[in-house]
Short mmCIF file of C-alpha atoms in Angstrom, two decimals:
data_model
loop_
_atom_site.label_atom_id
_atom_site.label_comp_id
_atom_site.label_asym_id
_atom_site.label_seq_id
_atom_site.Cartn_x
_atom_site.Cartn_y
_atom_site.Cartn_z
CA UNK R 9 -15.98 15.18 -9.67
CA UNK R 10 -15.64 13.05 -6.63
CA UNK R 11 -13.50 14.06 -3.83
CA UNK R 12 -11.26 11.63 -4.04
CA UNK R 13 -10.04 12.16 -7.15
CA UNK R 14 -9.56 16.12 -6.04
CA UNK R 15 -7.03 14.89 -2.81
CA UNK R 16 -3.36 15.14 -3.60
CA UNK R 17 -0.77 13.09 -1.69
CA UNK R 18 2.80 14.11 -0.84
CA UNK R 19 5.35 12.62 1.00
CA UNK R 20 7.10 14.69 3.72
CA UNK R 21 9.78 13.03 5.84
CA UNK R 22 8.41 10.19 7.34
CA UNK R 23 4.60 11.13 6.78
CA UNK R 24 1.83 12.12 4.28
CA UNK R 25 0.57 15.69 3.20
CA UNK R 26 -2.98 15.45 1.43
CA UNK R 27 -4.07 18.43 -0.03
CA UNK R 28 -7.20 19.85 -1.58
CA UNK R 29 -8.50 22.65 -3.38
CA UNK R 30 -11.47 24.08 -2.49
CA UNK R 31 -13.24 27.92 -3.79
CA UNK R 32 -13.44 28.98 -0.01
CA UNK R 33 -11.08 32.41 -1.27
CA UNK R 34 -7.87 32.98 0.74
CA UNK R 35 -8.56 30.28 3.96
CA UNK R 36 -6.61 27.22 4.68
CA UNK R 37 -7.20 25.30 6.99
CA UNK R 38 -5.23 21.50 8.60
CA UNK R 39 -5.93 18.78 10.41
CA UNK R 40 -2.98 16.41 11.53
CA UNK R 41 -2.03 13.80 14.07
CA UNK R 42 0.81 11.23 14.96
CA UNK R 43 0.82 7.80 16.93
CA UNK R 44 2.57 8.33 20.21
CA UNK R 45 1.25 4.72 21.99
CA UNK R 46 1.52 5.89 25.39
CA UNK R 47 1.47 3.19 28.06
CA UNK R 48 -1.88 3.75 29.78
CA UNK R 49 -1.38 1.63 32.97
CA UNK R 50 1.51 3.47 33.28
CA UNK R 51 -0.57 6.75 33.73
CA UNK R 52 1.20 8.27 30.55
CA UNK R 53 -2.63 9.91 29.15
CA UNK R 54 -2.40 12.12 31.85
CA UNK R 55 0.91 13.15 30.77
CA UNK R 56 -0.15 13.34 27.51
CA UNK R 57 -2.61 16.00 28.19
CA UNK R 58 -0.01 17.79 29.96
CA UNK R 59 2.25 17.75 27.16
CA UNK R 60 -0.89 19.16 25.11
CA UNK R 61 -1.21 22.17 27.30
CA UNK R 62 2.37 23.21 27.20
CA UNK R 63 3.43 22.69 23.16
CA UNK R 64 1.62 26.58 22.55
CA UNK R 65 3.63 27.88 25.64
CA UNK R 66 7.01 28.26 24.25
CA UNK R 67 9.90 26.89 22.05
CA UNK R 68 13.58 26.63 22.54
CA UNK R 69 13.81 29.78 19.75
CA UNK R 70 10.35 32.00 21.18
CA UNK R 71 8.69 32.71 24.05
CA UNK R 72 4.89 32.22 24.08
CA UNK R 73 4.33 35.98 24.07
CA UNK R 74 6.07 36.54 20.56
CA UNK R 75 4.24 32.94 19.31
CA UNK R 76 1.18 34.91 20.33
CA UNK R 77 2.07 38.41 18.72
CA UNK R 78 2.88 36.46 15.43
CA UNK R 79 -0.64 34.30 15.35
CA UNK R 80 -2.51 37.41 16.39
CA UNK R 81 -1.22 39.97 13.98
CA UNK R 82 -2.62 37.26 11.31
CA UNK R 83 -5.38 36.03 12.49
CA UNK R 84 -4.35 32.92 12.91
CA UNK R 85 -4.81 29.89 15.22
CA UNK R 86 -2.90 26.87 16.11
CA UNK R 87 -4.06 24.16 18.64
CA UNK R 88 -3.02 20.47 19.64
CA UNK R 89 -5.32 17.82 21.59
CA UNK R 90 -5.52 14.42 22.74
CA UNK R 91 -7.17 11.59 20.45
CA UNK R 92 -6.53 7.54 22.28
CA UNK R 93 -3.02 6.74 20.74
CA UNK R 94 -2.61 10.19 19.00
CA UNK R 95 -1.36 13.50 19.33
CA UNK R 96 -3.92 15.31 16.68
CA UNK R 97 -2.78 18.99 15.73
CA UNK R 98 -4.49 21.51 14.02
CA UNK R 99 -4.53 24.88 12.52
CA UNK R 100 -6.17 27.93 10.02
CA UNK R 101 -4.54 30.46 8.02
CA UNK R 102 -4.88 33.38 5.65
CA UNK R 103 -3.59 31.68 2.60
CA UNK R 104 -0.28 34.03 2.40
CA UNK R 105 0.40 33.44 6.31
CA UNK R 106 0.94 29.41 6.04
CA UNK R 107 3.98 29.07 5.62
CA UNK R 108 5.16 30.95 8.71
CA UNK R 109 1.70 29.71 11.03
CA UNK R 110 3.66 26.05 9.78
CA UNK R 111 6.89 27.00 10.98
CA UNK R 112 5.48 28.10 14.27
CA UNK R 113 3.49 24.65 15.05
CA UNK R 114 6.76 22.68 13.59
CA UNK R 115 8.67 24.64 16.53
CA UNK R 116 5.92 23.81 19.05
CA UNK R 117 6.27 20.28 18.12
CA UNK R 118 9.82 19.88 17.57
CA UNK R 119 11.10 22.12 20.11
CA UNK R 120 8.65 23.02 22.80
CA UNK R 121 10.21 24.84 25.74
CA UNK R 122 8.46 23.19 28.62
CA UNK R 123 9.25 26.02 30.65
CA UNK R 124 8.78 25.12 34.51
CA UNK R 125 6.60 27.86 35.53
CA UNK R 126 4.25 26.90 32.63
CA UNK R 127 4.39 23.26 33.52
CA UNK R 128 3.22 23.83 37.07
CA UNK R 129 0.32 26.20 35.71
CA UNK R 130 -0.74 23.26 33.22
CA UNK R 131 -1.08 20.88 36.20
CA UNK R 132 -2.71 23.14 38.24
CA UNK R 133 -5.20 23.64 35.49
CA UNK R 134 -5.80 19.79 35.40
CA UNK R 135 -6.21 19.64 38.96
CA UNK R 136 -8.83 21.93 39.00
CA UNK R 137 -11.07 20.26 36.34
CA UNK R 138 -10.85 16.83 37.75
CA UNK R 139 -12.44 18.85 40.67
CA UNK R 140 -15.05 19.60 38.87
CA UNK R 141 -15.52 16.36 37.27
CA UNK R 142 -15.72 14.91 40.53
CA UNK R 143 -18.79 16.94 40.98
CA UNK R 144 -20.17 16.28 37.58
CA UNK R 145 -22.51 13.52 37.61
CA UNK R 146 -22.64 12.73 33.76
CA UNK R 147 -18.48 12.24 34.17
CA UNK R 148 -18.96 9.91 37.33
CA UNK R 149 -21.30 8.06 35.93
CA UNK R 150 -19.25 7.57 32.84
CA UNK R 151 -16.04 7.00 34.39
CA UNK R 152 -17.78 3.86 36.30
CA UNK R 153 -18.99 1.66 33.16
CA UNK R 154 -16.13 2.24 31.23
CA UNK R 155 -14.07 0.88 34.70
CA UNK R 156 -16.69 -2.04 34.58
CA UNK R 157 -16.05 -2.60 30.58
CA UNK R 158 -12.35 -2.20 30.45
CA UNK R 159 -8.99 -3.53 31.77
CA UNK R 160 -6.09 -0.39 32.83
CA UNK R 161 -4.69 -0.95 29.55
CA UNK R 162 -7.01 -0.07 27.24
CA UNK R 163 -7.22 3.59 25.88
CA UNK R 164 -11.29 3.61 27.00
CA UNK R 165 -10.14 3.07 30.52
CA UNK R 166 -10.96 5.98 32.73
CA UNK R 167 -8.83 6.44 36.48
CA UNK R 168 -10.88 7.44 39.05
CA UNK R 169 -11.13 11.13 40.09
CA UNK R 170 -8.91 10.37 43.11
CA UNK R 171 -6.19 8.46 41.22
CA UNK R 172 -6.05 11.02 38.61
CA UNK R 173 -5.42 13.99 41.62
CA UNK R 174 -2.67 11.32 42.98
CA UNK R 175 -1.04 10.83 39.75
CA UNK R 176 -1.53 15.14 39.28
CA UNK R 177 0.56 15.49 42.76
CA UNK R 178 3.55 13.78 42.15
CA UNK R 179 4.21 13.99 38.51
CA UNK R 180 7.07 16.66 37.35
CA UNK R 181 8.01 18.49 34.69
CA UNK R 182 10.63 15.59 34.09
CA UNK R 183 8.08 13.13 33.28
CA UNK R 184 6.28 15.35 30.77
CA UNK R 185 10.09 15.72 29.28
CA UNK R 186 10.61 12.20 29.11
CA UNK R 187 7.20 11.46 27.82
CA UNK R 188 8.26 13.46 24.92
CA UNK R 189 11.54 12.73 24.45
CA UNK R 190 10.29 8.72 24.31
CA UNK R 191 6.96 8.51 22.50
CA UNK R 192 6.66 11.88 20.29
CA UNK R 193 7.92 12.19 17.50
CA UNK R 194 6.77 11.99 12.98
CA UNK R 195 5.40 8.44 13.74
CA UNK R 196 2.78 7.46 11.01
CA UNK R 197 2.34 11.55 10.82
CA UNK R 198 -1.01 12.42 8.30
CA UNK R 199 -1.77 15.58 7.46
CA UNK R 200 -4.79 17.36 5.10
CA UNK R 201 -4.81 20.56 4.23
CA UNK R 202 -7.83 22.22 2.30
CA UNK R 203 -8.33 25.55 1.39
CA UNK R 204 -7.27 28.18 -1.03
CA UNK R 205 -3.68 26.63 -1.66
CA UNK R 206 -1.31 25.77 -4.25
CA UNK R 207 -0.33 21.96 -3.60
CA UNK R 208 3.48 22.41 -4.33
CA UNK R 209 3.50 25.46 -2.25
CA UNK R 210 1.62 23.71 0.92
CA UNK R 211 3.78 20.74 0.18
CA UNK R 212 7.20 22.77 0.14
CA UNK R 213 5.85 24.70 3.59
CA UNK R 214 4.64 21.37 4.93
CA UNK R 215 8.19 19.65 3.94
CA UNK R 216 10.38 22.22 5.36
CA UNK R 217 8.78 22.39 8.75
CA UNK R 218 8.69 18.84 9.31
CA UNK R 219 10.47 16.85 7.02
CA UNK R 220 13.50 17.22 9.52
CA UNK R 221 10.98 15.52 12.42
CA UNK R 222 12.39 12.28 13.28
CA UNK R 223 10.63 8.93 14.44
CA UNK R 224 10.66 7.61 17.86
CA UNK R 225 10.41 3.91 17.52
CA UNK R 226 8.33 3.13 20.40
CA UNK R 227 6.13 -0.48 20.78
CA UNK R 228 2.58 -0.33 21.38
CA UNK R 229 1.14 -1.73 24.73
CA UNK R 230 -1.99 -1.18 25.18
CA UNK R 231 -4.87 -3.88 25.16
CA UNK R 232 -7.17 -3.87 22.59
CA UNK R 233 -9.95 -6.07 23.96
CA UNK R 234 -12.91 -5.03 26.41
CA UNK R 235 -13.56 -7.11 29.67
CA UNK R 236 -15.60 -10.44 29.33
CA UNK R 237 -18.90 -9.66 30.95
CA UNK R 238 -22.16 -11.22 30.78
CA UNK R 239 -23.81 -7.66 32.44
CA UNK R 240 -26.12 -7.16 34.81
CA UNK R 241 -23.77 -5.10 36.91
CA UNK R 242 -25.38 -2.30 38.72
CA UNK R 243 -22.80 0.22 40.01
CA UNK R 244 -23.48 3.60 41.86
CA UNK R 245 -21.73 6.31 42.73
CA UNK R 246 -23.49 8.48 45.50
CA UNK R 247 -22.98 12.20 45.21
CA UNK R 248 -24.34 14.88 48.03
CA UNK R 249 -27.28 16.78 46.59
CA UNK R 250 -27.45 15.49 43.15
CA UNK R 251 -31.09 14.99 43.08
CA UNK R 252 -31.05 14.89 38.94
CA UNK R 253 -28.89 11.49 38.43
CA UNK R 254 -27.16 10.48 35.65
CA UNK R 255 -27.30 6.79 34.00
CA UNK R 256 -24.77 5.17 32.17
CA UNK R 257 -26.38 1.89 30.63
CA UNK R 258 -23.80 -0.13 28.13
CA UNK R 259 -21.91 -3.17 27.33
CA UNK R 260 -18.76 -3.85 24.85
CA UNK R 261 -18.51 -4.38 20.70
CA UNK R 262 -16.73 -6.81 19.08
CA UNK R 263 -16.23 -4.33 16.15
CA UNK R 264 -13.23 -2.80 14.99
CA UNK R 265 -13.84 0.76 13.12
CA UNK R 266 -13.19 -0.81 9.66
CA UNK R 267 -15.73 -3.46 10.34
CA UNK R 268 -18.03 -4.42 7.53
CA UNK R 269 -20.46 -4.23 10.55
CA UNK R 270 -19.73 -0.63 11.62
CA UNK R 271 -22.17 1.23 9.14
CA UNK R 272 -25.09 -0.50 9.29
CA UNK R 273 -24.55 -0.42 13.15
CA UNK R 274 -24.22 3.16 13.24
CA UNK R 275 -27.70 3.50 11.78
CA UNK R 276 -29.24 1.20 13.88
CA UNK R 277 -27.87 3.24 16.66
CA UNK R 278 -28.82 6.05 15.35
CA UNK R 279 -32.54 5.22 14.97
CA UNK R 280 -32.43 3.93 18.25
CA UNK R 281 -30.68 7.57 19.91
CA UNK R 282 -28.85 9.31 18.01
CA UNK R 283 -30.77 12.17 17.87
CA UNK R 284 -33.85 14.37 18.78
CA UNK R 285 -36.05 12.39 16.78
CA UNK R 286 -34.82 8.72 17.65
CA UNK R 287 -36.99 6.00 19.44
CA UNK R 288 -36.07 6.72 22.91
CA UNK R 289 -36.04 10.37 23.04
CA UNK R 290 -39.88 9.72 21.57
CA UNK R 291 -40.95 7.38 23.92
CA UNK R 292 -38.90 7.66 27.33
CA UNK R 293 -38.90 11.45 27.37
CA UNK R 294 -41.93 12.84 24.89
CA UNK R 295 -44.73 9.46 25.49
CA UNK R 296 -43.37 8.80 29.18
CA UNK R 297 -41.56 12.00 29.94
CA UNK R 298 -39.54 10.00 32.49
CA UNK R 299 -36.23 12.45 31.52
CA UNK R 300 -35.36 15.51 29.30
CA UNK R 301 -32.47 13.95 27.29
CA UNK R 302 -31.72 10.50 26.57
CA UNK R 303 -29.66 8.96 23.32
CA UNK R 304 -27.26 6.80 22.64
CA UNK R 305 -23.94 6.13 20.85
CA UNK R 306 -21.30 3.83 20.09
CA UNK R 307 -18.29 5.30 21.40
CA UNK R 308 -14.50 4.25 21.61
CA UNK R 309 -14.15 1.90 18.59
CA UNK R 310 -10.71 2.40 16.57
CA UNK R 311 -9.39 0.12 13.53
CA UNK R 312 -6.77 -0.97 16.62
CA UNK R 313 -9.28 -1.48 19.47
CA UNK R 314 -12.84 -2.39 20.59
CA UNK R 315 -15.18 0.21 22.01
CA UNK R 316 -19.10 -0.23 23.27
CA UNK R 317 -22.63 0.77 23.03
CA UNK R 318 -23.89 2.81 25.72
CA UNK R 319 -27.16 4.93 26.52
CA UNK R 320 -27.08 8.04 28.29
CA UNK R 321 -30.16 9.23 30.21
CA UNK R 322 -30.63 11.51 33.19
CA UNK R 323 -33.39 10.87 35.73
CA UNK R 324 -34.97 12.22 38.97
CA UNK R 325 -34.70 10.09 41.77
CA UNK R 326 -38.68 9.20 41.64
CA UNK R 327 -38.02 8.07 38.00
CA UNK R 328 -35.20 6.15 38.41
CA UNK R 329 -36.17 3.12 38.12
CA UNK R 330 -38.89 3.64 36.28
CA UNK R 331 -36.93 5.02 33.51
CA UNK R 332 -33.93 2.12 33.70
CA UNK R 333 -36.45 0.22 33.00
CA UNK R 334 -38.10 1.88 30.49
CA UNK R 335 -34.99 2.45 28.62
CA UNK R 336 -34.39 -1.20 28.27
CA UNK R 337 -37.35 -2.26 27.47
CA UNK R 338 -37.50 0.28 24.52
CA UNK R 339 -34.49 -1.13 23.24
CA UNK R 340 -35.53 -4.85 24.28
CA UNK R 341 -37.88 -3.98 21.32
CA UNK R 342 -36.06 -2.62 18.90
CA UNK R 343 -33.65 -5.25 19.05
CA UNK R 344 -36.53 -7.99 18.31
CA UNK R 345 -38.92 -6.04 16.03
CA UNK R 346 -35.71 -3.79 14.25
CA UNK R 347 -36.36 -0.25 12.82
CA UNK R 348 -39.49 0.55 10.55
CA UNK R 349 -38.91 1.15 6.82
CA UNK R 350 -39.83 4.93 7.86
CA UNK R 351 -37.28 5.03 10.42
CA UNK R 352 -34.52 3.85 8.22
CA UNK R 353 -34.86 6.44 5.21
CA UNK R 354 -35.71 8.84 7.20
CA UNK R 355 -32.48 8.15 9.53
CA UNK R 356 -30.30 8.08 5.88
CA UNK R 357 -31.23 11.11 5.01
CA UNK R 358 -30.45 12.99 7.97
CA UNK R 359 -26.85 11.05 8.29
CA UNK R 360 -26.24 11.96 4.93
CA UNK R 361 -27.27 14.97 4.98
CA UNK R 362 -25.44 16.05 8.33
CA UNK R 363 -22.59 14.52 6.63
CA UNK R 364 -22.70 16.83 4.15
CA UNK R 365 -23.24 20.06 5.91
CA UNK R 366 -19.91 18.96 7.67
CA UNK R 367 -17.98 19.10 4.38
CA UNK R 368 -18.98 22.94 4.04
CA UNK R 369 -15.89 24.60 5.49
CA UNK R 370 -12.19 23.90 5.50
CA UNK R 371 -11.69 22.71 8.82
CA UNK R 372 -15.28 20.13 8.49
CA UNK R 373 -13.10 18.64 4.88
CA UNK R 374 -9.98 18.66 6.71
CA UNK R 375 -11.58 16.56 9.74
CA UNK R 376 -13.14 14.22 7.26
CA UNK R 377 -10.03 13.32 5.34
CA UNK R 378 -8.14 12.66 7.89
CA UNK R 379 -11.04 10.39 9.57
CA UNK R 380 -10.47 8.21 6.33
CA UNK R 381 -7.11 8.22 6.86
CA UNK R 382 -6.86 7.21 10.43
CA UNK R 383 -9.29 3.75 9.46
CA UNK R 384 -7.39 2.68 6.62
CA UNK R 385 -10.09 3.93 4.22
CA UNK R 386 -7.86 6.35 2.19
CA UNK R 387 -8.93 9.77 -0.03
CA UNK R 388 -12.19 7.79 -0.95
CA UNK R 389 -13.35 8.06 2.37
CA UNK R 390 -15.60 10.97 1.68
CA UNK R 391 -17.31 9.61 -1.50
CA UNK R 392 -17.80 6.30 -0.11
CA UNK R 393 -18.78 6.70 3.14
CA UNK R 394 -22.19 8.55 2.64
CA UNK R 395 -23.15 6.31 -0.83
CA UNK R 396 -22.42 3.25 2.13
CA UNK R 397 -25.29 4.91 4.39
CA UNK R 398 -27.60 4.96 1.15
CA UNK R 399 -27.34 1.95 0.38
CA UNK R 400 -27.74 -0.62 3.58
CA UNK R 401 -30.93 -2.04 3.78
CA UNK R 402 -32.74 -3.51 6.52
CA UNK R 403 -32.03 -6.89 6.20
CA UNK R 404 -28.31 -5.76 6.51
CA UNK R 405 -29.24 -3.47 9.27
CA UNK R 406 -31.15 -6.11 11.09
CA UNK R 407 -28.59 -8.88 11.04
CA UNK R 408 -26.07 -6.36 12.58
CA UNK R 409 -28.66 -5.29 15.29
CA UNK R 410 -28.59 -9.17 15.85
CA UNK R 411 -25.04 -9.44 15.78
CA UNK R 412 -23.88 -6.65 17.66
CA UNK R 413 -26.91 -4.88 20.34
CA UNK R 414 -27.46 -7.49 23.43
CA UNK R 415 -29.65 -5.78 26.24
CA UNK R 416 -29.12 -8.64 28.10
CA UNK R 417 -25.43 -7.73 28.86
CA UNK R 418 -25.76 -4.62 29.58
CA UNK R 419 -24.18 -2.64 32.71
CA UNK R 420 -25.66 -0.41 34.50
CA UNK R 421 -23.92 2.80 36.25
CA UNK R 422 -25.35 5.69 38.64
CA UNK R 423 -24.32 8.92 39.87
CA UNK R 424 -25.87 11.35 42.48
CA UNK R 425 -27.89 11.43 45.56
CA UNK R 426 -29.14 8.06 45.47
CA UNK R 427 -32.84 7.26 46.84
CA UNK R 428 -33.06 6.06 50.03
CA UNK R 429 -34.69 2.87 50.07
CA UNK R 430 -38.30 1.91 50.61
CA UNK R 431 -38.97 0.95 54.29
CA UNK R 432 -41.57 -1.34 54.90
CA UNK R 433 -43.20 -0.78 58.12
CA UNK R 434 -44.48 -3.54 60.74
CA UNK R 435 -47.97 -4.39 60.80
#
């Protein structure tokens, strides 16, 4: 029986509860998320991830120890993240524990504490790990091309390190508070749950925790186009004994998520890096061994938004150049020549098959589902999306290669101790 016709749909409130069935015995586990459209120029991500890190500390009816006691006792967990426009929450449960492990994250999201002491610990917190991004040369190196590829206002935009510990000193407790109050609330809320469950029970738990959650009407402004560029940008970040550097080498999509384009992309990509056996990990590190990891991905696309194509490879200063240009050339090839008929099935049957191995547990369905939900592809998602893979063929795969991959635009950003250059001596 396909999946799809397995996946229940309720209505709670202003949302969606999907359910499934599954024989895992007495787990359930969810997956859920709702569109706050935070104002990114305005610097409300970071307050977004502050808002993440204080939801488990506290509600206006418990204090974070007796939250704790309660998850504890059962063995259960509750968490919230971050996800471009969304606030995604999650959580797993011993089948007779959901309905109270529900009640506790409908608290957390309907009535979170913010307690003061808590919110100065969260910033602290954030502080100290865009420290240590600013020594991490993968996240410099990062940070720059998506600065080079996108205007403030996108959600791919990154701050600098030093803007982000600006915006970290003088934003209070009050902003975090007015964040909420403004942007969070059931807006376009999904939810999956999968498991052992009874769908009227999940859907009466589900219902009375957050049927009562009200929408916050708030307009989206956010840009949803990359910068024009025509590449050949080399930017570099210099970073005091960083002798291993880290390359960021990438230029923009035009590709939304539910693209007709997207799949047959994704396994060009993924013949070209996505894994230990693609293209460039054979030739730049195994033929050339010019680095020990290289592979690439397209990252930051949405059904609302454009993303990019970017390769990640670290090198030694002596190999540097060597392996920029290496890399490019590599995929300077693949774009005219395409994948071989070996590379393609063999690259289907590892997508598909990963794909499945996903689906195994609770939480891997739960993520899935709600994937398909977020793109507009509905229950289906699950059945359709791996019979997609099998079937594109290369002249599909080529033409979107074509299309899509243009080494000619590409960007080029470094971080760490760059080399010093070559002097050339009088005669």
């Amino acid at each position: 029986m396909l999946f799809q016709d397995r996946i229940q749909a309720h209505p709670i409130g202003a949302g969606r509860l999907y359910t499934l069935k599954t024989g895992i015995e007495d787990v359930v586990s969810w997956r859920g998320a709702v569109v706050v459209n935070p104002v990114f120029e305005r610097g409300d991500e970071l307050l977004m991830h502050l808002l993440v890190a204080l939801l488990d500390k506290g509600t206006k009816r418990r204090d974070r120890f007796a939250i704790a006691d309660i998850l504890e006792n059962r063995g259960a967990q509750l968490g919230y993240q971050v996800s471009g426009l969304r606030l995604g929450f999650w959580g797993r449960a011993l089948k007779r524990d959901v309905p109270t492990v529900l009640g506790i994250m409908a608290e957390q999201l309907q009535e979170p504490l913010f307690d003061a002491d808590e919110f100065e610990k969260a910033r602290q917190r954030l502080t100290a790990s865009v420290r240590r991004g600013m020594e991490n040369t993968g996240h410099q190196a990062s940070g720059q091309i998506l600065r080079r590829l996108y205007p403030p206002a996108h959600p791919n935009y990154s701050l600098t390190s030093e803007e982000e510990l600006d915006q970290l000193r003088q934003v209070t407790r009050d902003d975090v508070v007015a964040f909420y109050e403004r942007h969070v609330g059931a807006n376009e809320l999904l939810m999956v749950m999968v498991g052992d469950l009874d769908e009227r029970e999940m859907q009466q738990a589900a219902v009375e925790g957050l049927a009562p959650w009200s929408e916050r009407r708030v307009r989206a402004q956010y840009a949803v186009e990359a910068l024009p560029s025509d590449g050949g940008a080399r930017l570099t970040h210099a970073m005091p004994d960083r002798m291993n550097l880290d390359v960021r080498i990438g230029h923009t999509l035009r590709l939304r998520r539910d693209s007709p384009d997207y799949a047959p992309l994704y396994l060009a990509n993924h013949i070209l890096g996505g894994n230990f056996s693609s293209r460039l990990m054979d030739i730049v590190r195994d033929d050339m061994g010019l680095t020990y990891g290289i592979h690439s991905s397209i990252a930051g696309i949405s059904t609302r938004y454009e993303g990019h194509w970017k390769i990640s490879v670290t090198l030694s200063q002596e190999n540097l150049d060597r392996g920029i240009a290496a890399t490019v050339d590599v995929v300077n090839r693949y774009v005219d020549e395409g994948p071989t008929a070996r590379e393609l099935e063999e690259n289907i049957a590892t997508i598909t098959g990963s794909y499945k191995v996903r689906l195994a547990t609770t939480g891997g369905l739960a993520d899935a589902i709600l994937g398909g939900l977020k793109i507009g592809a509905g229950t289906g998602h699950l059945d359709t999306w791996p019979a997609r893979i099998q079937a594109l063929t290369m002249d599909e795969t080529r033409a979107a290669i074509a299309r899509h991959f243009a080494p000619r635009r590409f960007d080029v950003a470094i971080a760490g101790t760059l080399p010093a250059p070559a002097v050339t001596l009088p005669e």
